Amino acid sequence: MSVENCRYGKAKGKRQEARVKRVWAILHFFTQFGFIVFTYLERFVDSAEKLGAKFVRLLSGDHRNDYILPDVFPLLHYAFNKIGDYAEERGIQITIENHGGPTATGQRVARMMEGIKSPAVGINYDPANFLNQGTDPLMALRYILPWVNYSHWKDVQWVNGSPQFCAFGEGEIVWEPIIKELLNAGYQGYWVVEYEETSDVEQGTKESLNNLSQVLQKFAVV
């Protein structure tokens, strides 16, 4: 065996060892804290049932577009299938909001959802969150259309070169193609205004609702 092959073999072995340790760390965390997390989520589902609510929104990732280890997705499949089965028994729908991390792009969301077999689990489509991650919201929607069961509506504007959330219709997203794509796919769910600026939350929410209603009227939705 040549020196080069020997070095290659050692490097490959170290990478495999590192991967095993990484997977073990993830599984260890999941085993230690999974029961607590599921108990916590089950309480949300139980509360929704008592209140007569039909949806429980969950997040998978914060507003970061970091690299996601492939080993994470099987764990997400297991987790969301488990809570989905619990929710389905109680007539509740789980809606996972695209936010960041494993849901930062349409491709990642599709990869996650392809392993979730529970019919009670879908996606809360938030176009502004996709754009905030640098993802085209229309292209992302085309990846996730089969699973959208809820929606959030706000906008994005650029301030000093950085994205910032704002009232629906006050930013730079072109809405008609997105809404047309969603309706053509048969979407009949909620259209929920989300306004995140606390300084003028009442006024911003009213402006968002008014602007969204005007856009939806063009499609005879309202």
PDB file of N, CA, C and O in Angstrom, residues 158-188:
ATOM      1  N   TRP A 158     -35.871  45.834   2.938  1.00  0.00           N
ATOM      2  CA  TRP A 158     -34.431  45.860   3.235  1.00  0.00           C
ATOM      3  C   TRP A 158     -34.072  47.177   3.915  1.00  0.00           C
ATOM      4  O   TRP A 158     -34.377  48.265   3.411  1.00  0.00           O
ATOM      5  N   VAL A 159     -33.428  47.063   5.064  1.00  0.00           N
ATOM      6  CA  VAL A 159     -32.983  48.228   5.829  1.00  0.00           C
ATOM      7  C   VAL A 159     -31.478  48.104   6.044  1.00  0.00           C
ATOM      8  O   VAL A 159     -31.019  47.144   6.672  1.00  0.00           O
ATOM      9  N   ASN A 160     -30.730  49.036   5.492  1.00  0.00           N
ATOM     10  CA  ASN A 160     -29.264  49.003   5.587  1.00  0.00           C
ATOM     11  C   ASN A 160     -28.693  47.669   5.106  1.00  0.00           C
ATOM     12  O   ASN A 160     -27.751  47.122   5.697  1.00  0.00           O
ATOM     13  N   GLY A 161     -29.290  47.137   4.051  1.00  0.00           N
ATOM     14  CA  GLY A 161     -28.791  45.915   3.438  1.00  0.00           C
ATOM     15  C   GLY A 161     -29.230  44.631   4.091  1.00  0.00           C
ATOM     16  O   GLY A 161     -28.822  43.550   3.663  1.00  0.00           O
ATOM     17  N   SER A 162     -30.075  44.712   5.117  1.00  0.00           N
ATOM     18  CA  SER A 162     -30.532  43.516   5.819  1.00  0.00           C
ATOM     19  C   SER A 162     -32.054  43.403   5.740  1.00  0.00           C
ATOM     20  O   SER A 162     -32.751  44.422   5.764  1.00  0.00           O
ATOM     21  N   PRO A 163     -32.582  42.175   5.654  1.00  0.00           N
ATOM     22  CA  PRO A 163     -34.035  42.013   5.596  1.00  0.00           C
ATOM     23  C   PRO A 163     -34.685  42.325   6.938  1.00  0.00           C
ATOM     24  O   PRO A 163     -34.139  42.020   7.992  1.00  0.00           O
ATOM     25  N   GLN A 164     -35.861  42.940   6.864  1.00  0.00           N
ATOM     26  CA  GLN A 164     -36.611  43.265   8.071  1.00  0.00           C
ATOM     27  C   GLN A 164     -38.092  43.043   7.794  1.00  0.00           C
ATOM     28  O   GLN A 164     -38.617  43.464   6.771  1.00  0.00           O
ATOM     29  N   PHE A 165     -38.774  42.385   8.709  1.00  0.00           N
ATOM     30  CA  PHE A 165     -40.194  42.127   8.530  1.00  0.00           C
ATOM     31  C   PHE A 165     -40.989  43.424   8.642  1.00  0.00           C
ATOM     32  O   PHE A 165     -40.634  44.323   9.412  1.00  0.00           O
ATOM     33  N   CYS A 166     -42.090  43.497   7.896  1.00  0.00           N
ATOM     34  CA  CYS A 166     -42.957  44.671   7.928  1.00  0.00           C
ATOM     35  C   CYS A 166     -44.378  44.253   7.594  1.00  0.00           C
ATOM     36  O   CYS A 166     -44.659  43.068   7.387  1.00  0.00           O
ATOM     37  N   ALA A 167     -45.272  45.212   7.547  1.00  0.00           N
ATOM     38  CA  ALA A 167     -46.679  44.922   7.269  1.00  0.00           C
ATOM     39  C   ALA A 167     -46.842  44.325   5.879  1.00  0.00           C
ATOM     40  O   ALA A 167     -46.120  44.677   4.935  1.00  0.00           O
ATOM     41  N   PHE A 168     -47.796  43.419   5.747  1.00  0.00           N
ATOM     42  CA  PHE A 168     -48.091  42.818   4.450  1.00  0.00           C
ATOM     43  C   PHE A 168     -48.417  43.922   3.443  1.00  0.00           C
ATOM     44  O   PHE A 168     -49.205  44.820   3.708  1.00  0.00           O
ATOM     45  N   GLY A 169     -47.790  43.824   2.263  1.00  0.00           N
ATOM     46  CA  GLY A 169     -48.036  44.799   1.208  1.00  0.00           C
ATOM     47  C   GLY A 169     -47.169  46.035   1.287  1.00  0.00           C
ATOM     48  O   GLY A 169     -47.211  46.886   0.395  1.00  0.00           O
ATOM     49  N   GLU A 170     -46.360  46.163   2.349  1.00  0.00           N
ATOM     50  CA  GLU A 170     -45.497  47.335   2.519  1.00  0.00           C
ATOM     51  C   GLU A 170     -44.042  47.013   2.186  1.00  0.00           C
ATOM     52  O   GLU A 170     -43.169  47.872   2.330  1.00  0.00           O
ATOM     53  N   GLY A 171     -43.767  45.798   1.786  1.00  0.00           N
ATOM     54  CA  GLY A 171     -42.401  45.386   1.490  1.00  0.00           C
ATOM     55  C   GLY A 171     -42.176  45.135   0.010  1.00  0.00           C
ATOM     56  O   GLY A 171     -42.809  45.777  -0.836  1.00  0.00           O
ATOM     57  N   GLU A 172     -41.330  44.180  -0.307  1.00  0.00           N
ATOM     58  CA  GLU A 172     -40.879  43.979  -1.682  1.00  0.00           C
ATOM     59  C   GLU A 172     -41.309  42.657  -2.299  1.00  0.00           C
ATOM     60  O   GLU A 172     -40.928  42.332  -3.416  1.00  0.00           O
ATOM     61  N   ILE A 173     -42.102  41.866  -1.591  1.00  0.00           N
ATOM     62  CA  ILE A 173     -42.563  40.593  -2.148  1.00  0.00           C
ATOM     63  C   ILE A 173     -43.669  40.856  -3.166  1.00  0.00           C
ATOM     64  O   ILE A 173     -44.588  41.641  -2.917  1.00  0.00           O
ATOM     65  N   VAL A 174     -43.576  40.198  -4.315  1.00  0.00           N
ATOM     66  CA  VAL A 174     -44.618  40.266  -5.343  1.00  0.00           C
ATOM     67  C   VAL A 174     -45.633  39.166  -5.023  1.00  0.00           C
ATOM     68  O   VAL A 174     -45.317  37.970  -5.136  1.00  0.00           O
ATOM     69  N   TRP A 175     -46.843  39.548  -4.646  1.00  0.00           N
ATOM     70  CA  TRP A 175     -47.760  38.594  -4.037  1.00  0.00           C
ATOM     71  C   TRP A 175     -48.653  37.821  -5.006  1.00  0.00           C
ATOM     72  O   TRP A 175     -49.001  36.667  -4.748  1.00  0.00           O
ATOM     73  N   GLU A 176     -49.041  38.426  -6.094  1.00  0.00           N
ATOM     74  CA  GLU A 176     -50.032  37.778  -6.970  1.00  0.00           C
ATOM     75  C   GLU A 176     -49.593  36.395  -7.463  1.00  0.00           C
ATOM     76  O   GLU A 176     -50.390  35.440  -7.402  1.00  0.00           O
ATOM     77  N   PRO A 177     -48.354  36.219  -7.940  1.00  0.00           N
ATOM     78  CA  PRO A 177     -47.956  34.866  -8.389  1.00  0.00           C
ATOM     79  C   PRO A 177     -47.972  33.837  -7.273  1.00  0.00           C
ATOM     80  O   PRO A 177     -48.319  32.673  -7.497  1.00  0.00           O
ATOM     81  N   ILE A 178     -47.626  34.255  -6.060  1.00  0.00           N
ATOM     82  CA  ILE A 178     -47.608  33.335  -4.926  1.00  0.00           C
ATOM     83  C   ILE A 178     -49.013  32.880  -4.576  1.00  0.00           C
ATOM     84  O   ILE A 178     -49.289  31.674  -4.419  1.00  0.00           O
ATOM     85  N   ILE A 179     -49.926  33.836  -4.477  1.00  0.00           N
ATOM     86  CA  ILE A 179     -51.302  33.497  -4.102  1.00  0.00           C
ATOM     87  C   ILE A 179     -51.970  32.694  -5.216  1.00  0.00           C
ATOM     88  O   ILE A 179     -52.722  31.737  -4.945  1.00  0.00           O
ATOM     89  N   LYS A 180     -51.694  33.032  -6.457  1.00  0.00           N
ATOM     90  CA  LYS A 180     -52.249  32.267  -7.575  1.00  0.00           C
ATOM     91  C   LYS A 180     -51.774  30.824  -7.533  1.00  0.00           C
ATOM     92  O   LYS A 180     -52.560  29.888  -7.738  1.00  0.00           O
ATOM     93  N   GLU A 181     -50.491  30.621  -7.258  1.00  0.00           N
ATOM     94  CA  GLU A 181     -49.928  29.264  -7.176  1.00  0.00           C
ATOM     95  C   GLU A 181     -50.604  28.472  -6.053  1.00  0.00           C
ATOM     96  O   GLU A 181     -50.938  27.296  -6.216  1.00  0.00           O
ATOM     97  N   LEU A 182     -50.806  29.121  -4.943  1.00  0.00           N
ATOM     98  CA  LEU A 182     -51.412  28.465  -3.790  1.00  0.00           C
ATOM     99  C   LEU A 182     -52.864  28.081  -4.070  1.00  0.00           C
ATOM    100  O   LEU A 182     -53.294  26.961  -3.781  1.00  0.00           O
ATOM    101  N   LEU A 183     -53.616  28.988  -4.660  1.00  0.00           N
ATOM    102  CA  LEU A 183     -55.018  28.720  -4.954  1.00  0.00           C
ATOM    103  C   LEU A 183     -55.178  27.676  -6.054  1.00  0.00           C
ATOM    104  O   LEU A 183     -56.088  26.835  -5.997  1.00  0.00           O
ATOM    105  N   ASN A 184     -54.318  27.720  -7.059  1.00  0.00           N
ATOM    106  CA  ASN A 184     -54.392  26.738  -8.141  1.00  0.00           C
ATOM    107  C   ASN A 184     -54.137  25.319  -7.633  1.00  0.00           C
ATOM    108  O   ASN A 184     -54.574  24.342  -8.246  1.00  0.00           O
ATOM    109  N   ALA A 185     -53.426  25.217  -6.506  1.00  0.00           N
ATOM    110  CA  ALA A 185     -53.162  23.906  -5.910  1.00  0.00           C
ATOM    111  C   ALA A 185     -54.312  23.443  -5.024  1.00  0.00           C
ATOM    112  O   ALA A 185     -54.260  22.349  -4.459  1.00  0.00           O
ATOM    113  N   GLY A 186     -55.343  24.299  -4.905  1.00  0.00           N
ATOM    114  CA  GLY A 186     -56.519  23.907  -4.136  1.00  0.00           C
ATOM    115  C   GLY A 186     -56.494  24.306  -2.676  1.00  0.00           C
ATOM    116  O   GLY A 186     -57.281  23.774  -1.874  1.00  0.00           O
ATOM    117  N   TYR A 187     -55.634  25.241  -2.320  1.00  0.00           N
ATOM    118  CA  TYR A 187     -55.544  25.640  -0.910  1.00  0.00           C
ATOM    119  C   TYR A 187     -56.858  26.270  -0.453  1.00  0.00           C
ATOM    120  O   TYR A 187     -57.375  27.196  -1.080  1.00  0.00           O
ATOM    121  N   GLN A 188     -57.381  25.799   0.677  1.00  0.00           N
ATOM    122  CA  GLN A 188     -58.614  26.326   1.259  1.00  0.00           C
ATOM    123  C   GLN A 188     -58.471  26.610   2.754  1.00  0.00           C
ATOM    124  O   GLN A 188     -59.450  26.671   3.486  1.00  0.00           O
TER     125      GLN A 188
END
